[in-house]
Amino acid sequence: MSTRDRRKRDPVNAFAIPAVVIVALVTQVPLIVTLILSAIKWIIVRPDLGIRFIGLENYLGVFKDAEFYMVIINTIVLTVVSLAGCTVLGLALALLLNRKFVGINIARTLMIAPFFVMDAVVGIVWKTLMLHPSFGINGMIAGWLHIKPIDFLGNHSMATIIMLVIWQWTPFFVLVLLSGFESISEEILDSARVDGAGIWRTIFQIKIPAIASHIEVAVMLGLIFILKVFGIIYVTTSGGPGISSTNLPYLVYRTGFFRWDVGRATAMAVITVILTLVAVTAFFRFTRRKTSEVES
Amino acid sequence: MIDYTGSRARRKTAHYLFVLLIWVICLTYFFPILYMFITSLKHETDVVPPKLFFTPTLENYRTVLLSSDIVSHIVNSAIITLSSMVLCIFLGVPTAYAIVFGKLKKPDSLFFWFLSTTLLPPVAVIIPVFLIFKNLHLLDTRWGMIIMYVGANVPIVIWMVRSFLKDIPAELLEAADIDGATRIRSFFKIVLPLARSGIISSALLVFIFVWNEFFFAINLTYVNASPIPVYMASYMTQEGLFWAKLSAISTVTVLPPLILGWISHKSIVRGLMMGAVKG
C-alpha cells in the first residue's frame, strides 16, 4: 500500500472537511465576490444606472476622494495611539498588580472587567452616564469645579473614541502581560537583587525583556482587533462630527449600507484588506528582526 | 549600623501605600461599570440629573425582564451564541485532531490557512454576505447569524485546541493503535479527555466573542433575529433618555460574558499564549 492510499484511507482526514467548508463559505467565497464587485458599477438605490463592468474606476474614484485619505489617517491614528496607550498602561498596571496581598484577586477582577463588556454597552455607558455634558459624570465634575463641561464626543470625537478603545482593551493587555510577569522565575529576580539592581533596572532590564513574547502576542491580537473597531463608533459618534471619527470599517459600512454604492464600498473593503495585511506583515517582520538581534 | 526595623517599617508602609494605590486605580477603572449598575437601581427621576442619594428599586429590572420585546432579543442572543459555540467545538476540535494526528498532506498549510482567515476584516465580506443572504432569505434569521459566527470563530477553536493536542505525546496514540483501538476511538478515549481544558477555554472565548459581536449583527439582522446589542443600539437612538432602564438592560446583557470571563480568564490567556508560542 503506497502512502497515498493510506493517506486517502485515514478516516481522520475527513474530520477537517466540515470546518474547511464553512470557513471557506463565510470568508473565502465572499472575499472573491468582493473583489469581483469592486470592478462593477452598481448603486442599489439607482437601478436606472444599471450594473456594468468598469474595471478599476471604483478604485480611481476612491483614491481621488480627499475624504478617503482623512479616513485612512484616522484609522492609523486610532490604531497606533490605542495600541501604544494599551501597551504602556497595560505594562504599568500589570507591574502594579503583580504582587500579593489579601484581596488582590478582587482588585484584578475589577481591572479586567471592561474587556468582557460588549462594544454597544461600552459606547452607551460612556456616551450617556459618563461623558454627557449635562447629566453625566462629566457634567457633575464640571459643576463641582465651576467650569464648562467638555463636549468630549462633539469636539474631541477621535480622542474620545481612542480613550474608550484604550479603556476596553488595556485589561486584555493586563491579563496577558500579568501572566508573563507571573511566569518569571523567582531565581532570576533574586539574583538581580543580589547583584544590587534597583527597582527601575529590574523592571526595564529584566522583567520587561523577559516577557517580550507576551508583549508581542498582546500587541498582535490588539492590532487585529483595533483595526476593525466599529461598534463603539456606531453607538457614540456615528463617525462624526463630519468624518472626524470615521475609520475604514465605518466608511465601508456607510458607503455600502447608506449610499448603497456596492462597487465603491467593495473597492474600499479590498483596500482595507491590503492595509491590514501590510500592517500585520510589518509587525511580524519587526518582531522577528528584533528576536534575531537578541539571539545573535 | 543599619537600622533594620526602620527599613522594614518603611517597606511595610510602602507596601500598604501600593495596596491603597492599586485599589484606587482598580475601582476608578471599574467605575463606569459600577455606575451603570448603580444607575440601574435608580428611579428615572433620580438619574437625570444624577442624585447621589436615592432609594434603590428593582423596578427597572422588572420592566426589562417583563418586556417580551427585550426578552425575545435576549433569547435570540442566547440561541445564536450557544448554537455557534457548540458547532464551533463540533467542527473545530476534530479538525485540530486531523491537523495534529491525521495524515494530511500538508497539515501546517491547512492550519495557517485557517489562521489567516482570522486576519480578514469583517468589512471584506459583509457586502457579498448581505447580498447572498438576501437572495437565500437568510437575512434576519438566527441560522444566518449562526453560519457567520461559526465560520468566523472555528479558526479560534482550531488554533487553541491544536496547541493542547500538540502536548499529547504521539506514543500514547501509537500504543492505542497497537492495542487495536481505531484512531477515531482514540480521539474520544484519549484525546478529548486530555485536551479538555483547552476545549473548554476556547468554547468560553467563542461564547464571549459571539455574545458581544456587533458588526455582523447590525448589518444582517433587523427585528426577528436581532441579538441584544442591536436592540440596545436602536433603543439608544429612540428612547435615549431613559437611562435607568438602559442601565438595567446593559447590566443584564453584560453579565453572562462578564461572569464567564471572570471564571475563565486564566485558562483563556493560557490557551492564547500556548497557541501563539507554538505558532
mmCIF file with all atom_site columns, N, CA and C in Angstrom, chain B residues 234-272:
data_model
loop_
_atom_site.group_PDB
_atom_site.id
_atom_site.type_symbol
_atom_site.label_atom_id
_atom_site.label_alt_id
_atom_site.label_comp_id
_atom_site.label_asym_id
_atom_site.label_entity_id
_atom_site.label_seq_id
_atom_site.pdbx_PDB_ins_code
_atom_site.Cartn_x
_atom_site.Cartn_y
_atom_site.Cartn_z
_atom_site.occupancy
_atom_site.B_iso_or_equiv
_atom_site.pdbx_formal_charge
_atom_site.auth_seq_id
_atom_site.auth_comp_id
_atom_site.auth_asym_id
_atom_site.auth_atom_id
_atom_site.pdbx_PDB_model_num
ATOM 1   N N  . SER B 1 234 ? -30.517 50.486 18.940 1.00 0.00 ? 234 SER B N  1
ATOM 2   C CA . SER B 1 234 ? -31.692 51.195 18.435 1.00 0.00 ? 234 SER B CA 1
ATOM 3   C C  . SER B 1 234 ? -32.468 51.844 19.585 1.00 0.00 ? 234 SER B C  1
ATOM 4   N N  . TYR B 1 235 ? -32.496 51.194 20.740 1.00 0.00 ? 235 TYR B N  1
ATOM 5   C CA . TYR B 1 235 ? -33.153 51.774 21.916 1.00 0.00 ? 235 TYR B CA 1
ATOM 6   C C  . TYR B 1 235 ? -32.505 53.099 22.271 1.00 0.00 ? 235 TYR B C  1
ATOM 7   N N  . MET B 1 236 ? -31.172 53.090 22.157 1.00 0.00 ? 236 MET B N  1
ATOM 8   C CA . MET B 1 236 ? -30.382 54.276 22.474 1.00 0.00 ? 236 MET B CA 1
ATOM 9   C C  . MET B 1 236 ? -30.814 55.455 21.613 1.00 0.00 ? 236 MET B C  1
ATOM 10  N N  . THR B 1 237 ? -31.069 55.228 20.323 1.00 0.00 ? 237 THR B N  1
ATOM 11  C CA . THR B 1 237 ? -31.437 56.341 19.462 1.00 0.00 ? 237 THR B CA 1
ATOM 12  C C  . THR B 1 237 ? -32.908 56.720 19.633 1.00 0.00 ? 237 THR B C  1
ATOM 13  N N  . GLN B 1 238 ? -33.748 55.732 19.967 1.00 0.00 ? 238 GLN B N  1
ATOM 14  C CA . GLN B 1 238 ? -35.176 56.039 20.051 1.00 0.00 ? 238 GLN B CA 1
ATOM 15  C C  . GLN B 1 238 ? -35.601 56.582 21.407 1.00 0.00 ? 238 GLN B C  1
ATOM 16  N N  . GLU B 1 239 ? -35.127 55.920 22.462 1.00 0.00 ? 239 GLU B N  1
ATOM 17  C CA . GLU B 1 239 ? -35.563 56.334 23.789 1.00 0.00 ? 239 GLU B CA 1
ATOM 18  C C  . GLU B 1 239 ? -34.365 56.641 24.664 1.00 0.00 ? 239 GLU B C  1
ATOM 19  N N  . GLY B 1 240 ? -33.432 57.395 24.073 1.00 0.00 ? 240 GLY B N  1
ATOM 20  C CA . GLY B 1 240 ? -32.125 57.606 24.676 1.00 0.00 ? 240 GLY B CA 1
ATOM 21  C C  . GLY B 1 240 ? -32.121 58.177 26.075 1.00 0.00 ? 240 GLY B C  1
ATOM 22  N N  . LEU B 1 241 ? -33.247 58.753 26.526 1.00 0.00 ? 241 LEU B N  1
ATOM 23  C CA . LEU B 1 241 ? -33.156 59.424 27.826 1.00 0.00 ? 241 LEU B CA 1
ATOM 24  C C  . LEU B 1 241 ? -33.636 58.577 29.006 1.00 0.00 ? 241 LEU B C  1
ATOM 25  N N  . PHE B 1 242 ? -34.103 57.375 28.733 1.00 0.00 ? 242 PHE B N  1
ATOM 26  C CA . PHE B 1 242 ? -34.456 56.513 29.855 1.00 0.00 ? 242 PHE B CA 1
ATOM 27  C C  . PHE B 1 242 ? -33.219 55.754 30.336 1.00 0.00 ? 242 PHE B C  1
ATOM 28  N N  . TRP B 1 243 ? -32.355 56.499 31.026 1.00 0.00 ? 243 TRP B N  1
ATOM 29  C CA . TRP B 1 243 ? -31.043 55.951 31.357 1.00 0.00 ? 243 TRP B CA 1
ATOM 30  C C  . TRP B 1 243 ? -31.112 54.815 32.369 1.00 0.00 ? 243 TRP B C  1
ATOM 31  N N  . ALA B 1 244 ? -32.055 54.870 33.272 1.00 0.00 ? 244 ALA B N  1
ATOM 32  C CA . ALA B 1 244 ? -32.120 53.817 34.286 1.00 0.00 ? 244 ALA B CA 1
ATOM 33  C C  . ALA B 1 244 ? -32.471 52.486 33.631 1.00 0.00 ? 244 ALA B C  1
ATOM 34  N N  . LYS B 1 245 ? -33.468 52.538 32.726 1.00 0.00 ? 245 LYS B N  1
ATOM 35  C CA . LYS B 1 245 ? -33.845 51.310 32.018 1.00 0.00 ? 245 LYS B CA 1
ATOM 36  C C  . LYS B 1 245 ? -32.689 50.840 31.134 1.00 0.00 ? 245 LYS B C  1
ATOM 37  N N  . LEU B 1 246 ? -32.078 51.808 30.453 1.00 0.00 ? 246 LEU B N  1
ATOM 38  C CA . LEU B 1 246 ? -30.927 51.484 29.599 1.00 0.00 ? 246 LEU B CA 1
ATOM 39  C C  . LEU B 1 246 ? -29.839 50.789 30.429 1.00 0.00 ? 246 LEU B C  1
ATOM 40  N N  . SER B 1 247 ? -29.613 51.283 31.644 1.00 0.00 ? 247 SER B N  1
ATOM 41  C CA . SER B 1 247 ? -28.589 50.692 32.505 1.00 0.00 ? 247 SER B CA 1
ATOM 42  C C  . SER B 1 247 ? -28.987 49.293 32.943 1.00 0.00 ? 247 SER B C  1
ATOM 43  N N  . ALA B 1 248 ? -30.277 49.099 33.193 1.00 0.00 ? 248 ALA B N  1
ATOM 44  C CA . ALA B 1 248 ? -30.725 47.769 33.611 1.00 0.00 ? 248 ALA B CA 1
ATOM 45  C C  . ALA B 1 248 ? -30.533 46.760 32.473 1.00 0.00 ? 248 ALA B C  1
ATOM 46  N N  . ILE B 1 249 ? -30.926 47.146 31.239 1.00 0.00 ? 249 ILE B N  1
ATOM 47  C CA . ILE B 1 249 ? -30.693 46.231 30.110 1.00 0.00 ? 249 ILE B CA 1
ATOM 48  C C  . ILE B 1 249 ? -29.200 45.966 29.966 1.00 0.00 ? 249 ILE B C  1
ATOM 49  N N  . SER B 1 250 ? -28.410 47.039 30.046 1.00 0.00 ? 250 SER B N  1
ATOM 50  C CA . SER B 1 250 ? -26.959 46.875 29.886 1.00 0.00 ? 250 SER B CA 1
ATOM 51  C C  . SER B 1 250 ? -26.412 45.893 30.908 1.00 0.00 ? 250 SER B C  1
ATOM 52  N N  . THR B 1 251 ? -26.853 46.049 32.170 1.00 0.00 ? 251 THR B N  1
ATOM 53  C CA . THR B 1 251 ? -26.334 45.180 33.224 1.00 0.00 ? 251 THR B CA 1
ATOM 54  C C  . THR B 1 251 ? -26.677 43.717 32.931 1.00 0.00 ? 251 THR B C  1
ATOM 55  N N  . VAL B 1 252 ? -27.940 43.484 32.563 1.00 0.00 ? 252 VAL B N  1
ATOM 56  C CA . VAL B 1 252 ? -28.354 42.108 32.258 1.00 0.00 ? 252 VAL B CA 1
ATOM 57  C C  . VAL B 1 252 ? -27.525 41.553 31.104 1.00 0.00 ? 252 VAL B C  1
ATOM 58  N N  . THR B 1 253 ? -27.308 42.396 30.073 1.00 0.00 ? 253 THR B N  1
ATOM 59  C CA . THR B 1 253 ? -26.606 41.961 28.870 1.00 0.00 ? 253 THR B CA 1
ATOM 60  C C  . THR B 1 253 ? -25.137 41.652 29.126 1.00 0.00 ? 253 THR B C  1
ATOM 61  N N  . VAL B 1 254 ? -24.542 42.463 29.996 1.00 0.00 ? 254 VAL B N  1
ATOM 62  C CA . VAL B 1 254 ? -23.107 42.358 30.215 1.00 0.00 ? 254 VAL B CA 1
ATOM 63  C C  . VAL B 1 254 ? -22.771 41.174 31.122 1.00 0.00 ? 254 VAL B C  1
ATOM 64  N N  . LEU B 1 255 ? -23.736 40.778 31.930 1.00 0.00 ? 255 LEU B N  1
ATOM 65  C CA . LEU B 1 255 ? -23.456 39.791 32.968 1.00 0.00 ? 255 LEU B CA 1
ATOM 66  C C  . LEU B 1 255 ? -22.928 38.441 32.465 1.00 0.00 ? 255 LEU B C  1
ATOM 67  N N  . PRO B 1 256 ? -23.574 37.785 31.471 1.00 0.00 ? 256 PRO B N  1
ATOM 68  C CA . PRO B 1 256 ? -23.071 36.450 31.089 1.00 0.00 ? 256 PRO B CA 1
ATOM 69  C C  . PRO B 1 256 ? -21.599 36.429 30.675 1.00 0.00 ? 256 PRO B C  1
ATOM 70  N N  . PRO B 1 257 ? -21.169 37.286 29.710 1.00 0.00 ? 257 PRO B N  1
ATOM 71  C CA . PRO B 1 257 ? -19.746 37.220 29.362 1.00 0.00 ? 257 PRO B CA 1
ATOM 72  C C  . PRO B 1 257 ? -18.839 37.654 30.505 1.00 0.00 ? 257 PRO B C  1
ATOM 73  N N  . LEU B 1 258 ? -19.333 38.592 31.321 1.00 0.00 ? 258 LEU B N  1
ATOM 74  C CA . LEU B 1 258 ? -18.504 39.080 32.423 1.00 0.00 ? 258 LEU B CA 1
ATOM 75  C C  . LEU B 1 258 ? -18.233 37.953 33.422 1.00 0.00 ? 258 LEU B C  1
ATOM 76  N N  . ILE B 1 259 ? -19.270 37.226 33.779 1.00 0.00 ? 259 ILE B N  1
ATOM 77  C CA . ILE B 1 259 ? -19.095 36.124 34.739 1.00 0.00 ? 259 ILE B CA 1
ATOM 78  C C  . ILE B 1 259 ? -18.189 35.043 34.138 1.00 0.00 ? 259 ILE B C  1
ATOM 79  N N  . LEU B 1 260 ? -18.469 34.676 32.873 1.00 0.00 ? 260 LEU B N  1
ATOM 80  C CA . LEU B 1 260 ? -17.618 33.668 32.222 1.00 0.00 ? 260 LEU B CA 1
ATOM 81  C C  . LEU B 1 260 ? -16.170 34.141 32.164 1.00 0.00 ? 260 LEU B C  1
ATOM 82  N N  . GLY B 1 261 ? -15.989 35.416 31.836 1.00 0.00 ? 261 GLY B N  1
ATOM 83  C CA . GLY B 1 261 ? -14.639 35.959 31.748 1.00 0.00 ? 261 GLY B CA 1
ATOM 84  C C  . GLY B 1 261 ? -13.939 35.918 33.092 1.00 0.00 ? 261 GLY B C  1
ATOM 85  N N  . TRP B 1 262 ? -14.655 36.286 34.147 1.00 0.00 ? 262 TRP B N  1
ATOM 86  C CA . TRP B 1 262 ? -14.060 36.264 35.486 1.00 0.00 ? 262 TRP B CA 1
ATOM 87  C C  . TRP B 1 262 ? -13.664 34.844 35.885 1.00 0.00 ? 262 TRP B C  1
ATOM 88  N N  . ILE B 1 263 ? -14.509 33.881 35.531 1.00 0.00 ? 263 ILE B N  1
ATOM 89  C CA . ILE B 1 263 ? -14.199 32.500 35.909 1.00 0.00 ? 263 ILE B CA 1
ATOM 90  C C  . ILE B 1 263 ? -13.000 31.974 35.123 1.00 0.00 ? 263 ILE B C  1
ATOM 91  N N  . SER B 1 264 ? -12.942 32.338 33.842 1.00 0.00 ? 264 SER B N  1
ATOM 92  C CA . SER B 1 264 ? -12.056 31.569 32.965 1.00 0.00 ? 264 SER B CA 1
ATOM 93  C C  . SER B 1 264 ? -10.882 32.358 32.403 1.00 0.00 ? 264 SER B C  1
ATOM 94  N N  . HIS B 1 265 ? -10.682 33.620 32.857 1.00 0.00 ? 265 HIS B N  1
ATOM 95  C CA . HIS B 1 265 ? -9.668  34.420 32.166 1.00 0.00 ? 265 HIS B CA 1
ATOM 96  C C  . HIS B 1 265 ? -8.291  33.778 32.190 1.00 0.00 ? 265 HIS B C  1
ATOM 97  N N  . LYS B 1 266 ? -7.978  33.061 33.265 1.00 0.00 ? 266 LYS B N  1
ATOM 98  C CA . LYS B 1 266 ? -6.637  32.464 33.347 1.00 0.00 ? 266 LYS B CA 1
ATOM 99  C C  . LYS B 1 266 ? -6.446  31.400 32.285 1.00 0.00 ? 266 LYS B C  1
ATOM 100 N N  . SER B 1 267 ? -7.452  30.520 32.139 1.00 0.00 ? 267 SER B N  1
ATOM 101 C CA . SER B 1 267 ? -7.267  29.450 31.152 1.00 0.00 ? 267 SER B CA 1
ATOM 102 C C  . SER B 1 267 ? -7.357  30.002 29.734 1.00 0.00 ? 267 SER B C  1
ATOM 103 N N  . ILE B 1 268 ? -8.151  31.069 29.538 1.00 0.00 ? 268 ILE B N  1
ATOM 104 C CA . ILE B 1 268 ? -8.213  31.668 28.206 1.00 0.00 ? 268 ILE B CA 1
ATOM 105 C C  . ILE B 1 268 ? -6.844  32.227 27.815 1.00 0.00 ? 268 ILE B C  1
ATOM 106 N N  . VAL B 1 269 ? -6.219  32.961 28.748 1.00 0.00 ? 269 VAL B N  1
ATOM 107 C CA . VAL B 1 269 ? -4.913  33.543 28.438 1.00 0.00 ? 269 VAL B CA 1
ATOM 108 C C  . VAL B 1 269 ? -3.878  32.442 28.214 1.00 0.00 ? 269 VAL B C  1
ATOM 109 N N  . ARG B 1 270 ? -3.953  31.380 29.038 1.00 0.00 ? 270 ARG B N  1
ATOM 110 C CA . ARG B 1 270 ? -3.010  30.280 28.851 1.00 0.00 ? 270 ARG B CA 1
ATOM 111 C C  . ARG B 1 270 ? -3.184  29.672 27.456 1.00 0.00 ? 270 ARG B C  1
ATOM 112 N N  . GLY B 1 271 ? -4.449  29.489 27.059 1.00 0.00 ? 271 GLY B N  1
ATOM 113 C CA . GLY B 1 271 ? -4.714  28.934 25.736 1.00 0.00 ? 271 GLY B CA 1
ATOM 114 C C  . GLY B 1 271 ? -4.189  29.840 24.636 1.00 0.00 ? 271 GLY B C  1
ATOM 115 N N  . LEU B 1 272 ? -4.418  31.149 24.775 1.00 0.00 ? 272 LEU B N  1
ATOM 116 C CA . LEU B 1 272 ? -3.938  32.104 23.779 1.00 0.00 ? 272 LEU B CA 1
ATOM 117 C C  . LEU B 1 272 ? -2.413  32.061 23.682 1.00 0.00 ? 272 LEU B C  1
#
